[in-house]
PDB file of C-alpha atoms in Angstrom:
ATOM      1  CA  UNK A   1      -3.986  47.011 -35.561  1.00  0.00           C
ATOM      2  CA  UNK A   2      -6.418  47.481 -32.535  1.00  0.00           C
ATOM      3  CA  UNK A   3      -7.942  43.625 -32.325  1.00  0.00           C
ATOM      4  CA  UNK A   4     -11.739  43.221 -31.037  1.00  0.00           C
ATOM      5  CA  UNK A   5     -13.994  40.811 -30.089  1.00  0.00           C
ATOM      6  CA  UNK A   6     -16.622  39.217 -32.377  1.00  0.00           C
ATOM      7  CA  UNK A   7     -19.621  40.907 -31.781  1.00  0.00           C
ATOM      8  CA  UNK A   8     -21.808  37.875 -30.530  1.00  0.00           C
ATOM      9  CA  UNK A   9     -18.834  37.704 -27.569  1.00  0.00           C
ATOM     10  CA  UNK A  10     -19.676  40.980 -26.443  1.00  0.00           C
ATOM     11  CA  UNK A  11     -23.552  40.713 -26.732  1.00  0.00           C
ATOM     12  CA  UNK A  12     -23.660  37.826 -24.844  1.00  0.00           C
ATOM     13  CA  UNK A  13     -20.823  39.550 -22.259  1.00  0.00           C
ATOM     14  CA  UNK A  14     -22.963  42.265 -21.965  1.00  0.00           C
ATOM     15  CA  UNK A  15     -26.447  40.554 -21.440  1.00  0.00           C
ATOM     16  CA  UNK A  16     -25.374  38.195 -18.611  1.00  0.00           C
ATOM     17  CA  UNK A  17     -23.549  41.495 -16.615  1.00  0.00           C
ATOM     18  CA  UNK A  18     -27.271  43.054 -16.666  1.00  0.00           C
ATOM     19  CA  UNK A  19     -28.581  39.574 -16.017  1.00  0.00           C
ATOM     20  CA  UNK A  20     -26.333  39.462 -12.555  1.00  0.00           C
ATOM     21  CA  UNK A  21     -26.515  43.153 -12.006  1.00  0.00           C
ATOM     22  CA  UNK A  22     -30.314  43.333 -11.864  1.00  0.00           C
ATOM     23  CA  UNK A  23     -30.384  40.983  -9.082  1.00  0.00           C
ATOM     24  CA  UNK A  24     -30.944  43.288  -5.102  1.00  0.00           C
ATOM     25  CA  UNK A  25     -29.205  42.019  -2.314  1.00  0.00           C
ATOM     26  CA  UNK A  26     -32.263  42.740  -0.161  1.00  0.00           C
ATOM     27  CA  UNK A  27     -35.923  40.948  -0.667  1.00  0.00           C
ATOM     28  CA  UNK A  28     -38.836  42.037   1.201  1.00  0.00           C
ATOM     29  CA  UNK A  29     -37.172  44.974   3.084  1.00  0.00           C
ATOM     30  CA  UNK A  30     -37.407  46.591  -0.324  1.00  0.00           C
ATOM     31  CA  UNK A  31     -41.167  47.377   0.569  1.00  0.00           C
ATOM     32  CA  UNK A  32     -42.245  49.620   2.528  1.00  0.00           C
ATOM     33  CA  UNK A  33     -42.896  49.372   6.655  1.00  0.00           C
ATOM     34  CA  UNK A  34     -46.314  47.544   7.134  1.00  0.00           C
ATOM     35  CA  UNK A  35     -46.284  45.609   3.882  1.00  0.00           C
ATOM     36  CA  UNK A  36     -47.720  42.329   4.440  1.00  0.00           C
ATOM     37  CA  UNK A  37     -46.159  40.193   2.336  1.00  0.00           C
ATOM     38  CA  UNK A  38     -46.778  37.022   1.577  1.00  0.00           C
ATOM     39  CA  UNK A  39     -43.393  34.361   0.167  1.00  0.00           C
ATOM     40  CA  UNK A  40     -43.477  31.678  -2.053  1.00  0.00           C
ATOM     41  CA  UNK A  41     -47.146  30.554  -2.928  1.00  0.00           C
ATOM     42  CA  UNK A  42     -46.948  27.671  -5.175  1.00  0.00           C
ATOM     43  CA  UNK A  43     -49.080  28.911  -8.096  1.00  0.00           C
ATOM     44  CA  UNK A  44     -48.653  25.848 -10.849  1.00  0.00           C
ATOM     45  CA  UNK A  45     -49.995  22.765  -8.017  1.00  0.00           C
ATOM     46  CA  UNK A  46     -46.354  21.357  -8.426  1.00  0.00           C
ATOM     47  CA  UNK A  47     -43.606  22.050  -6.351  1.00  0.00           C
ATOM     48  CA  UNK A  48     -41.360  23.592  -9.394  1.00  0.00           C
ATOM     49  CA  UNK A  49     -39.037  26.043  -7.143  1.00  0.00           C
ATOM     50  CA  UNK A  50     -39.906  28.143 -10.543  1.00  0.00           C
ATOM     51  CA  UNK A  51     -43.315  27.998 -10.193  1.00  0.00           C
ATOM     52  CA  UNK A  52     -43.715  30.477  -7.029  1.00  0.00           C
ATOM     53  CA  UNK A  53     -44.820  34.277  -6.454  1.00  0.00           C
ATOM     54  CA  UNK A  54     -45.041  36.563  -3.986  1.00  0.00           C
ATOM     55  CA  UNK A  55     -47.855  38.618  -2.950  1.00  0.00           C
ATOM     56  CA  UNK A  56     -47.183  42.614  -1.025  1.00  0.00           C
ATOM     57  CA  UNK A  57     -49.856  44.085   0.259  1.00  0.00           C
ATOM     58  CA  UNK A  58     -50.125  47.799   1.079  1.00  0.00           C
ATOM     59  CA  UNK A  59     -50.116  48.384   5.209  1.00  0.00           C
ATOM     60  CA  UNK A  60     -53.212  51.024   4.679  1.00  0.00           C
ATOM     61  CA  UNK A  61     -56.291  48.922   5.039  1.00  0.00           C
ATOM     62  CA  UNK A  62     -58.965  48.498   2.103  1.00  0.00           C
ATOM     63  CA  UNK A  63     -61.715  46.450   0.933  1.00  0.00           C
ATOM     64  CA  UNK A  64     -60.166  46.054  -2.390  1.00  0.00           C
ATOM     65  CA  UNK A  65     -56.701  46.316  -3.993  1.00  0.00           C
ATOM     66  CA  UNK A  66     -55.519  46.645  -7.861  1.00  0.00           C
ATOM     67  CA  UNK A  67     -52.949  44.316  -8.528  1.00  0.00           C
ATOM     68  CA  UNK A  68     -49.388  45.259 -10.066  1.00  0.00           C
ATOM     69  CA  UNK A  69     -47.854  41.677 -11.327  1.00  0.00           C
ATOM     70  CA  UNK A  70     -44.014  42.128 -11.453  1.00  0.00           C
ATOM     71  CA  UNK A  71     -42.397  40.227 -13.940  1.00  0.00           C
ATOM     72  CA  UNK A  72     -38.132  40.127 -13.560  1.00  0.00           C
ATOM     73  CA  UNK A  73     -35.371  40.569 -16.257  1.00  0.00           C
ATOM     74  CA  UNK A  74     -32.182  37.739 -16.861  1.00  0.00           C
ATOM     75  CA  UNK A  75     -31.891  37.205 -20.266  1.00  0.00           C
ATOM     76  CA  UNK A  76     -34.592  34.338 -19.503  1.00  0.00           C
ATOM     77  CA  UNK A  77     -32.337  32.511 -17.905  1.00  0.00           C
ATOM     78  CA  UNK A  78     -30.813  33.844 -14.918  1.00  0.00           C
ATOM     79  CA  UNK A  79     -32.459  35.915 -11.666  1.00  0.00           C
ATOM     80  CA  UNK A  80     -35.644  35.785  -9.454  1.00  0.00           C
ATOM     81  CA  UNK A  81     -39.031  37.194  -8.883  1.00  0.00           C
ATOM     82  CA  UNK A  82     -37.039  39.974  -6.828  1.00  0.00           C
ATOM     83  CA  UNK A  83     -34.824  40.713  -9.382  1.00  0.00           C
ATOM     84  CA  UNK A  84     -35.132  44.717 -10.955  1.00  0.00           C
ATOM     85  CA  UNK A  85     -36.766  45.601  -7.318  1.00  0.00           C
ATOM     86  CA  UNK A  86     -32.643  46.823  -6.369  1.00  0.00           C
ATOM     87  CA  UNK A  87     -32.735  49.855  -8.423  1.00  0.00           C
ATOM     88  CA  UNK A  88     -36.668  50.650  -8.720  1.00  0.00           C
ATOM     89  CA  UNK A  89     -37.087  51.404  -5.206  1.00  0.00           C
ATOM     90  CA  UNK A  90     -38.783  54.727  -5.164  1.00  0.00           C
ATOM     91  CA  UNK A  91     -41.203  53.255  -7.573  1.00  0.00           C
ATOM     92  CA  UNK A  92     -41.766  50.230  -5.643  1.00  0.00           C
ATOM     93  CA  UNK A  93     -42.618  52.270  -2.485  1.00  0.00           C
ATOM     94  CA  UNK A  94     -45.039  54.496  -4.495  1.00  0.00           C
ATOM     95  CA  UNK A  95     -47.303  51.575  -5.492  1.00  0.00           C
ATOM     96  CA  UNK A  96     -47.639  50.335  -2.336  1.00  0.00           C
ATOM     97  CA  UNK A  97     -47.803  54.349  -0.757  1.00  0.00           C
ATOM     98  CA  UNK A  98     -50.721  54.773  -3.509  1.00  0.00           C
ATOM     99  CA  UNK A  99     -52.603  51.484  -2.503  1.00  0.00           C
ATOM    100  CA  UNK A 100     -51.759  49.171  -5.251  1.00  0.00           C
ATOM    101  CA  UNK A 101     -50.993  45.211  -4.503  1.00  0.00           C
ATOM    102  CA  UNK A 102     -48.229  43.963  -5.639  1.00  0.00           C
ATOM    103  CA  UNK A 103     -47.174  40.583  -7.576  1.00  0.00           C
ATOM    104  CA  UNK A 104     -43.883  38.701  -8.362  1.00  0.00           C
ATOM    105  CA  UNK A 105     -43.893  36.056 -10.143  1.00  0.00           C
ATOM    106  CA  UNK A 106     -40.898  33.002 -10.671  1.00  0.00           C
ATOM    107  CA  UNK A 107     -41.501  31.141 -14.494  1.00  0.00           C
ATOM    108  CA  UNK A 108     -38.655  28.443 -15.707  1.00  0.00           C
ATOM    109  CA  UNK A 109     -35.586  29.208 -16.949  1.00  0.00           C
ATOM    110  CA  UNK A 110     -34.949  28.800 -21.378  1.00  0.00           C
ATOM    111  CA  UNK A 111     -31.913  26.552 -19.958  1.00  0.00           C
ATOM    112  CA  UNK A 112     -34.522  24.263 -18.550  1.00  0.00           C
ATOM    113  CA  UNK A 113     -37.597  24.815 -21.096  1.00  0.00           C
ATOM    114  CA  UNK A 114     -37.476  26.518 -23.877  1.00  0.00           C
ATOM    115  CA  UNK A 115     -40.530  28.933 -25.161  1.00  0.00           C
ATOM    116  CA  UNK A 116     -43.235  28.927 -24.683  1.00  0.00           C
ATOM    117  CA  UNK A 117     -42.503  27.300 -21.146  1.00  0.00           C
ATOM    118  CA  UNK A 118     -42.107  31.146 -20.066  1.00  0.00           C
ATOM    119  CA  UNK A 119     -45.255  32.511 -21.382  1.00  0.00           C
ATOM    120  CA  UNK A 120     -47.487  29.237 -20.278  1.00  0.00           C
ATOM    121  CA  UNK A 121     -45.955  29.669 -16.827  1.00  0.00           C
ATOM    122  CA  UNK A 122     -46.746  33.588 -16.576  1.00  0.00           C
ATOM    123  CA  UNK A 123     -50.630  32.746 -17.669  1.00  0.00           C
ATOM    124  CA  UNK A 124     -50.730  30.101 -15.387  1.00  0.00           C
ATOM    125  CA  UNK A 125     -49.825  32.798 -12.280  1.00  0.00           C
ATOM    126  CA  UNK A 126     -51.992  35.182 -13.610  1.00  0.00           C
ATOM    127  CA  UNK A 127     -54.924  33.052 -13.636  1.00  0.00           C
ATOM    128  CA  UNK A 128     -53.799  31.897 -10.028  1.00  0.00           C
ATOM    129  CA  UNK A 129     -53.713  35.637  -9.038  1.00  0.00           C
ATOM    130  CA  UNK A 130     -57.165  36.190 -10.890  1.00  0.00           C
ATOM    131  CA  UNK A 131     -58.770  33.145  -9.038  1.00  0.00           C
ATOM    132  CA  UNK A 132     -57.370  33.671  -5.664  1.00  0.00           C
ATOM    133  CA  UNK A 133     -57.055  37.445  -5.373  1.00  0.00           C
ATOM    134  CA  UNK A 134     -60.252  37.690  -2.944  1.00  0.00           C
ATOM    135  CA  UNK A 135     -58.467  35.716  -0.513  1.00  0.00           C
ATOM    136  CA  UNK A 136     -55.818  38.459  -0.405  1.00  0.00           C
ATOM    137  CA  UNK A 137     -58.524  41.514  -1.115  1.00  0.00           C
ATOM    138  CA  UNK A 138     -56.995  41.613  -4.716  1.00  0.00           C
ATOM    139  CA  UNK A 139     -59.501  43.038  -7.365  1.00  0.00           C
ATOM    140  CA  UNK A 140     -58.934  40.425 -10.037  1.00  0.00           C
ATOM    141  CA  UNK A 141     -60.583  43.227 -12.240  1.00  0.00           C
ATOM    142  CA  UNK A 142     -57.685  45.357 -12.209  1.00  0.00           C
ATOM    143  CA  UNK A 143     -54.838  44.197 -13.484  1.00  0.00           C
ATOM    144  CA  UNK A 144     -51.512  45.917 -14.692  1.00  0.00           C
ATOM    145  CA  UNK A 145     -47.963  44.029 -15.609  1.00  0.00           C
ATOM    146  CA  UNK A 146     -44.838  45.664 -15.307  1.00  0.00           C
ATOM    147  CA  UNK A 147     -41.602  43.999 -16.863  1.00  0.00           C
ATOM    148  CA  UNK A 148     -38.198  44.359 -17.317  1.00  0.00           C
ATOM    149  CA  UNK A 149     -36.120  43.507 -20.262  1.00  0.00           C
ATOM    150  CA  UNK A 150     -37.004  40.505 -21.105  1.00  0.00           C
ATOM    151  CA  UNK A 151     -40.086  40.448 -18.573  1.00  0.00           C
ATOM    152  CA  UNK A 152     -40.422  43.093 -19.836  1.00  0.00           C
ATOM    153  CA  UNK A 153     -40.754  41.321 -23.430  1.00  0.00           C
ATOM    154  CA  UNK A 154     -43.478  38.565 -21.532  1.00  0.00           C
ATOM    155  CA  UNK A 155     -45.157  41.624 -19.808  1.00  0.00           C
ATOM    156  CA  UNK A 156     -45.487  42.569 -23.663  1.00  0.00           C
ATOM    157  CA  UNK A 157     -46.190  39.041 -24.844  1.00  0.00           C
ATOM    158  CA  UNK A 158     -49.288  38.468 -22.301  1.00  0.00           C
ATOM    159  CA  UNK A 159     -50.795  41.667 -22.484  1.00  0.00           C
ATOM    160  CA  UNK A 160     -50.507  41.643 -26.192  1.00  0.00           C
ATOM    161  CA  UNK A 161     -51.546  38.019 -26.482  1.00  0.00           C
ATOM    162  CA  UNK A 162     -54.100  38.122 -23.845  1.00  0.00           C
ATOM    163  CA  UNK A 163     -57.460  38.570 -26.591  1.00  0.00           C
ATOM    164  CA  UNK A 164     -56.187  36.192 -28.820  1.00  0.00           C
ATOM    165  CA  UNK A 165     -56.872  32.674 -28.271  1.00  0.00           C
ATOM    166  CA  UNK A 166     -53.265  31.039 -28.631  1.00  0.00           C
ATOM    167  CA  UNK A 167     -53.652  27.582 -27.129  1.00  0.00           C
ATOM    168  CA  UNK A 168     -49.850  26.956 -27.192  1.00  0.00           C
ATOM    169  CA  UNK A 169     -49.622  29.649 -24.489  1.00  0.00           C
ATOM    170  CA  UNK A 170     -51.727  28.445 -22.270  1.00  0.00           C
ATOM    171  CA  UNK A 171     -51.316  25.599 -19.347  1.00  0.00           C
ATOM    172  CA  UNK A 172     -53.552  22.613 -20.828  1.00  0.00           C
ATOM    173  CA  UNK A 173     -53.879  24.817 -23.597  1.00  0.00           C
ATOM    174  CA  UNK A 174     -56.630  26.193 -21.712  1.00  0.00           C
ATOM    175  CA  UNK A 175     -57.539  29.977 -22.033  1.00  0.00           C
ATOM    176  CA  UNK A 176     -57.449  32.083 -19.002  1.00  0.00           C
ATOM    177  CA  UNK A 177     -59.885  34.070 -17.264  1.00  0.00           C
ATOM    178  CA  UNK A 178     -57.966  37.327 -16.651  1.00  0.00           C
ATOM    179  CA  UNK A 179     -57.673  40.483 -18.569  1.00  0.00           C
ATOM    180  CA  UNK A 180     -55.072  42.887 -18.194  1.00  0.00           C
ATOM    181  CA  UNK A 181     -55.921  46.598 -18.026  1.00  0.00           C
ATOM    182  CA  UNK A 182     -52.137  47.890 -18.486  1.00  0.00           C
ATOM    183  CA  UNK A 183     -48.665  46.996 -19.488  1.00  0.00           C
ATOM    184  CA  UNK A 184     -45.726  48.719 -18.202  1.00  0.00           C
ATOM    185  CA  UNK A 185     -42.323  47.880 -20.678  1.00  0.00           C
ATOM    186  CA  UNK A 186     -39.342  48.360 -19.652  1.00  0.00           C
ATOM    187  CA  UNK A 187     -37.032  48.086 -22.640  1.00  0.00           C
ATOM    188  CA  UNK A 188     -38.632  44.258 -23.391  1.00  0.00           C
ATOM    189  CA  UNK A 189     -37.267  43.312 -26.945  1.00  0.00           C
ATOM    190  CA  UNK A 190     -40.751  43.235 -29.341  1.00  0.00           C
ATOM    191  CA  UNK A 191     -39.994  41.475 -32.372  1.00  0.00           C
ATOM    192  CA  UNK A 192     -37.058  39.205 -32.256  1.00  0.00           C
ATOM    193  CA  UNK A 193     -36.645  39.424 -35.862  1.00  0.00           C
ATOM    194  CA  UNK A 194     -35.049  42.992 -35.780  1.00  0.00           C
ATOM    195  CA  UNK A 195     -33.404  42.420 -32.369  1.00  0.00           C
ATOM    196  CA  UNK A 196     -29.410  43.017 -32.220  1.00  0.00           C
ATOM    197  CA  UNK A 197     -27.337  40.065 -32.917  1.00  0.00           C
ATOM    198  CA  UNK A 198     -31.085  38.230 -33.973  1.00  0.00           C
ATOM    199  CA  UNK A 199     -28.669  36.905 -37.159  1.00  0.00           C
ATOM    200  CA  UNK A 200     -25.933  34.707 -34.796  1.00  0.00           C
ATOM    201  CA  UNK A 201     -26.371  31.280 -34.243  1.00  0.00           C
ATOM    202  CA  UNK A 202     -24.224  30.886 -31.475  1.00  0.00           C
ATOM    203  CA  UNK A 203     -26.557  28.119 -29.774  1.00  0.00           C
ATOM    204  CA  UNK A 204     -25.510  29.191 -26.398  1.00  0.00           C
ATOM    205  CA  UNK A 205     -27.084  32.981 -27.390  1.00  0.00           C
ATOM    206  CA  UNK A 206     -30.325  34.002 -24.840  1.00  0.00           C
ATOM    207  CA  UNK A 207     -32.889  34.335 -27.924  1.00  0.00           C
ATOM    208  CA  UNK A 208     -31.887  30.883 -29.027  1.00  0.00           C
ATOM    209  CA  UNK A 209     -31.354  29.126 -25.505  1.00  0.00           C
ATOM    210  CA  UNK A 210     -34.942  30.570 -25.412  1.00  0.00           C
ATOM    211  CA  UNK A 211     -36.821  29.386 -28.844  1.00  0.00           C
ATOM    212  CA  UNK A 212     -34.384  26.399 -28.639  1.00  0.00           C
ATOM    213  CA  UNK A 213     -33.304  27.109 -32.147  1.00  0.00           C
ATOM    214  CA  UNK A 214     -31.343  30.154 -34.336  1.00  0.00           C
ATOM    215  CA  UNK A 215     -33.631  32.500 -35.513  1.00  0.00           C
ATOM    216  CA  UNK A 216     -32.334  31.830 -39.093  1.00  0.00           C
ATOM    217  CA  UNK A 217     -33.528  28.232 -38.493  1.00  0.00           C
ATOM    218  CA  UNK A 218     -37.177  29.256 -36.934  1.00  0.00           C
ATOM    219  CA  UNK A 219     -38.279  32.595 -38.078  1.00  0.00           C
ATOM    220  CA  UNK A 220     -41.670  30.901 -37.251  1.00  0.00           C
ATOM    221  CA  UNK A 221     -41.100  30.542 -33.807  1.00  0.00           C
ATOM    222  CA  UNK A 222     -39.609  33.860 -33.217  1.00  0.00           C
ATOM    223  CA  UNK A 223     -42.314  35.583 -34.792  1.00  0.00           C
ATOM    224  CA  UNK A 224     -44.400  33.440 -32.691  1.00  0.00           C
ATOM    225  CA  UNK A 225     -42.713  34.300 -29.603  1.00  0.00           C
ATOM    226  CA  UNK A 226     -42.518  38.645 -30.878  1.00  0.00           C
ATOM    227  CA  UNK A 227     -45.181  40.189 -29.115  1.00  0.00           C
ATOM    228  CA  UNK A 228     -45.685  43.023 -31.831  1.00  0.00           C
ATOM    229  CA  UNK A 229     -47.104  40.039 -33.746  1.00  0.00           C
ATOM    230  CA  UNK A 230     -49.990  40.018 -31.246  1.00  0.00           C
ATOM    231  CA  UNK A 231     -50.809  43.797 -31.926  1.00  0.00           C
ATOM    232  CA  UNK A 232     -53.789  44.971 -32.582  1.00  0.00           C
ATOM    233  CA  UNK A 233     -56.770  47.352 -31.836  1.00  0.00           C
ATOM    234  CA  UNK A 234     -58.067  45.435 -28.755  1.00  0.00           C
ATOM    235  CA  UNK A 235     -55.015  45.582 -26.432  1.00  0.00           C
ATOM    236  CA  UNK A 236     -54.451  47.155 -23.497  1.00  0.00           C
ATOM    237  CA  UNK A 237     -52.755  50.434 -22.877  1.00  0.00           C
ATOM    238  CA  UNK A 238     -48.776  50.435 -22.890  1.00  0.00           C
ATOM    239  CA  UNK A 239     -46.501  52.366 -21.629  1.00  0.00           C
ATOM    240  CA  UNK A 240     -42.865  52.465 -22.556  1.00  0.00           C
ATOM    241  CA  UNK A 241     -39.804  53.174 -21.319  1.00  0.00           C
ATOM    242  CA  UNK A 242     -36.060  52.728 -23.059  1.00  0.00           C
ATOM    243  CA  UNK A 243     -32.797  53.499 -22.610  1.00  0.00           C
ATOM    244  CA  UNK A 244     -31.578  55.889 -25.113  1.00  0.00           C
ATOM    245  CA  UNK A 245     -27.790  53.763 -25.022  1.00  0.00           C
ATOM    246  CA  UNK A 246     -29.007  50.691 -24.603  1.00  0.00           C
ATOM    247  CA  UNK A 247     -26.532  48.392 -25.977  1.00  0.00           C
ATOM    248  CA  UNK A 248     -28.869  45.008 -24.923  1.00  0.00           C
ATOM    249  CA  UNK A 249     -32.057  45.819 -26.651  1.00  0.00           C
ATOM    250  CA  UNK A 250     -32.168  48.680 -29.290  1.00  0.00           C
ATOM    251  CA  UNK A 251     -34.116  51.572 -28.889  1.00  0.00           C
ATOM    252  CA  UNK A 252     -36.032  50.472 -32.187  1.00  0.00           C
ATOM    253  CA  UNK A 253     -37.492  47.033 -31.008  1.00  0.00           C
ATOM    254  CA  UNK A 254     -39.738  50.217 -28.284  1.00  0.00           C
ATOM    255  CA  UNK A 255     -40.327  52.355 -31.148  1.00  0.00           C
ATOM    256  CA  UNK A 256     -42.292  50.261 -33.530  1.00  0.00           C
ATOM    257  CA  UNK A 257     -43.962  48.290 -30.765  1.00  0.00           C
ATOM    258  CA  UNK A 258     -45.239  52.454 -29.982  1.00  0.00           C
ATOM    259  CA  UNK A 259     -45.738  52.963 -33.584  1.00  0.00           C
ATOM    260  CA  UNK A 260     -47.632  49.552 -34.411  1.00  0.00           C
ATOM    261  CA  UNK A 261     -49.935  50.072 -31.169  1.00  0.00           C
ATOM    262  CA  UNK A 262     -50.657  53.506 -32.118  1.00  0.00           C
ATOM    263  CA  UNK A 263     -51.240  52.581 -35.386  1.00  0.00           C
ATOM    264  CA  UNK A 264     -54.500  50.548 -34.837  1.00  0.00           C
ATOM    265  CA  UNK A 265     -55.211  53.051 -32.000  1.00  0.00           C
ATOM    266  CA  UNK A 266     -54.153  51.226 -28.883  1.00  0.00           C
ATOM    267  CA  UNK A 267     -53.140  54.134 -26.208  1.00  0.00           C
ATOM    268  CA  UNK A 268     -49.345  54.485 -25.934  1.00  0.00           C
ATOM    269  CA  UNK A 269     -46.603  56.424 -24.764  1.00  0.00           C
ATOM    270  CA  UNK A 270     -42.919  55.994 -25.318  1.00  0.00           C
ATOM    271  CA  UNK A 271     -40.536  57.466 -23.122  1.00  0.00           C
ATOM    272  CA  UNK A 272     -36.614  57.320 -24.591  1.00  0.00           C
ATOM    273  CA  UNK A 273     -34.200  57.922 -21.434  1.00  0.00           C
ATOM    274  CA  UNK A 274     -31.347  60.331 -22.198  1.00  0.00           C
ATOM    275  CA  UNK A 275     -28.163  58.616 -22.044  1.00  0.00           C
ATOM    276  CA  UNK A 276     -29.896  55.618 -19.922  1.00  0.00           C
ATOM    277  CA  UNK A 277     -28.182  52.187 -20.433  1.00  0.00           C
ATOM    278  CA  UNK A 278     -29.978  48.950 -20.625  1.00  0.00           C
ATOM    279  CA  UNK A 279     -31.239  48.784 -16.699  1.00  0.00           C
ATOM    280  CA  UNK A 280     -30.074  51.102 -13.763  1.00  0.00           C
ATOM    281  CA  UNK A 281     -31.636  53.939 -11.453  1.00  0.00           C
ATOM    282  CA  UNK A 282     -31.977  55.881 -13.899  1.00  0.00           C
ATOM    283  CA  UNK A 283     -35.219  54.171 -14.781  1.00  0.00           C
ATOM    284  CA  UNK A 284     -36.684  54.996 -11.095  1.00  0.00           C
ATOM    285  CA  UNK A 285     -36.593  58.550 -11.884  1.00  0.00           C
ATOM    286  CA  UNK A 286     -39.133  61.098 -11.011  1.00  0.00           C
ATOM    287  CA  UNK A 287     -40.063  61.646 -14.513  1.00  0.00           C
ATOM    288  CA  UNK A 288     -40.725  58.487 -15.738  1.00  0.00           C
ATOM    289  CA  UNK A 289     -42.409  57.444 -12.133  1.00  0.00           C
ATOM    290  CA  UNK A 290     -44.840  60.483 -12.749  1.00  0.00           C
ATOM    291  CA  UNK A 291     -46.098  59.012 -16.312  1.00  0.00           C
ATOM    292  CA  UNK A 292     -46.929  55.795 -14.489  1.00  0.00           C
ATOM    293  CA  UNK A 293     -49.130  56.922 -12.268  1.00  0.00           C
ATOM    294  CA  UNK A 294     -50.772  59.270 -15.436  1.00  0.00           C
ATOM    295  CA  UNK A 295     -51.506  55.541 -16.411  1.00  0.00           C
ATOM    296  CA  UNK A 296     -52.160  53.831 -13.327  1.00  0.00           C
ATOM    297  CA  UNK A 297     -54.832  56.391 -12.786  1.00  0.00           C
ATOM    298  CA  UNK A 298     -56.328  56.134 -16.053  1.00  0.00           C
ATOM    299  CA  UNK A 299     -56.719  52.757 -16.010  1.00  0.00           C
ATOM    300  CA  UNK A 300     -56.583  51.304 -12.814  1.00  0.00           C
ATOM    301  CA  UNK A 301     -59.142  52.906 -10.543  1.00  0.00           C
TER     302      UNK A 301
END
């Protein structure tokens, strides 16, 4: 008799491969010649190694730029704010070509602080990027977040969030400033509830190294941390994109996230990859890059 692993083995096998596999080997040479980019700007008034972003500005000079804020994939727990940027190159190099600003931001780790240390942190650099963007010749009134897997799921989270007033996401439970025009999901998991392998309580499992508890024990807190709890008909526009085999986050978690948004009339689209896995070039395709700039246009300008 064939023997096989218990599922939560290969779950959590699989999600910290993508975790180290999303990772580039190059940084800022990912940008195109020109870029200005500026490294490491504290944006929390600490000196947290987690609390830094980067700022990339396009080499064509204008008075004004809208802002793209980047926000990384790694299970919550592993990777940088240049992590993704290896295998969405093209894509990278047509927001700066098309004279879009670009953001990456850092936020801590589940390992160190559990949720919502992840969604206070990516407020807090928002409202650093809103408040300081002039400096750089950001418009602060033009804002779009793009995420991957589970940035892409606090892409989701803050744009989702962002017209509600939830204290516990903010730094000094203070509300932010900034509004975001458009949210950009890469296969983000949207209600942890329904999300594979939600029911193990393997402790050392990414959803419950990030609420700090099973799922089972706090369906609370992981309905507080689903960002299709947050839907409704004042959000932002969404675009999303999922990998038809994605063995990480299922396909379904991106299909009622596009069926709950377009069900209180919130402008979506939903773009299933063929074949696609849970990360990978195939996600820097032609296709898919075309669609975002249907959206960038729409919205951004």
């Amino acid at each position: 008799m064939k023997k096989t692993l218990p599922y939560f083995i290969v779950f959590f096998s699989i999600f910290i491969n993508i975790a180290n596999a999303q990772s580039p080997t190059t940084k800022t040479d990912i940008f195109p010649a020109g870029t200005t980019v500026y490294e490491n700007i504290p944006y929390a008034n600490d000196t947290l190694k987690k609390h830094l972003l980067d700022i990339y500005i396009p080499p064509v000079k204008k008075l004004t730029y809208p802002l793209i804020v980047w926000i990384h994939g790694g299970a919550w727990m592993l990777n940088d704010k240049y992590a993704d940027m290896g295998y969405m190159t093209n894509t990278i190099k047509a927001f700066i070509d098309s004279g879009y600003a670009a953001a990456s931001i850092d936020y801590r780790y589940s390992t160190t602080a559990p949720f919502p240390a992840q969604i206070q942190d990516c407020n807090q650099a928002l409202e650093f990027l809103y408040q300081n963007g002039p400096q750089y010749n950001i418009d602060k009134d033009h804002i779009a977040l793009i995420g991957f897997s589970s940035g892409g799921h606090l892409a989701s989270l803050l744009g989702l969030s962002n017209n509600n007033n939830v204290k516990a996401f903010y730094h000094h439970r203070k509300k932010p400033n900034f509004k975001i025009n458009l949210v950009l999901d890469f296969y983000g998991p949207s209600d942890f509830l329904t999300l594979n392998g939600h029911d193990n309580n393997d402790p050392k499992k990414p959803i419950n190294l990030l609420l700090g508890a099973t799922v089972a024990d706090r369906p609370d807190l992981a309905k507080r941390a689903s960002p299709i709890t947050y839907v409704d008909k004042g959000d932002p526009p969404f675009l999303i994109v999922q990998g038809e085999k994605d063995q990480s986050v299922n396909p379904d978690q991106s299909i009622s996230l596009s069926k709950k948004l377009t069900a209180v009339g919130v402008k979506n689209e939903l773009i299933i990859v063929p074949g696609a896995p849970h990360f990978g070039p195939m996600f820097d395709a032609e296709f898919i890059r075309k669609r975002i700039f249907v959206f960038l246009d729409e919205y951004m300008k």
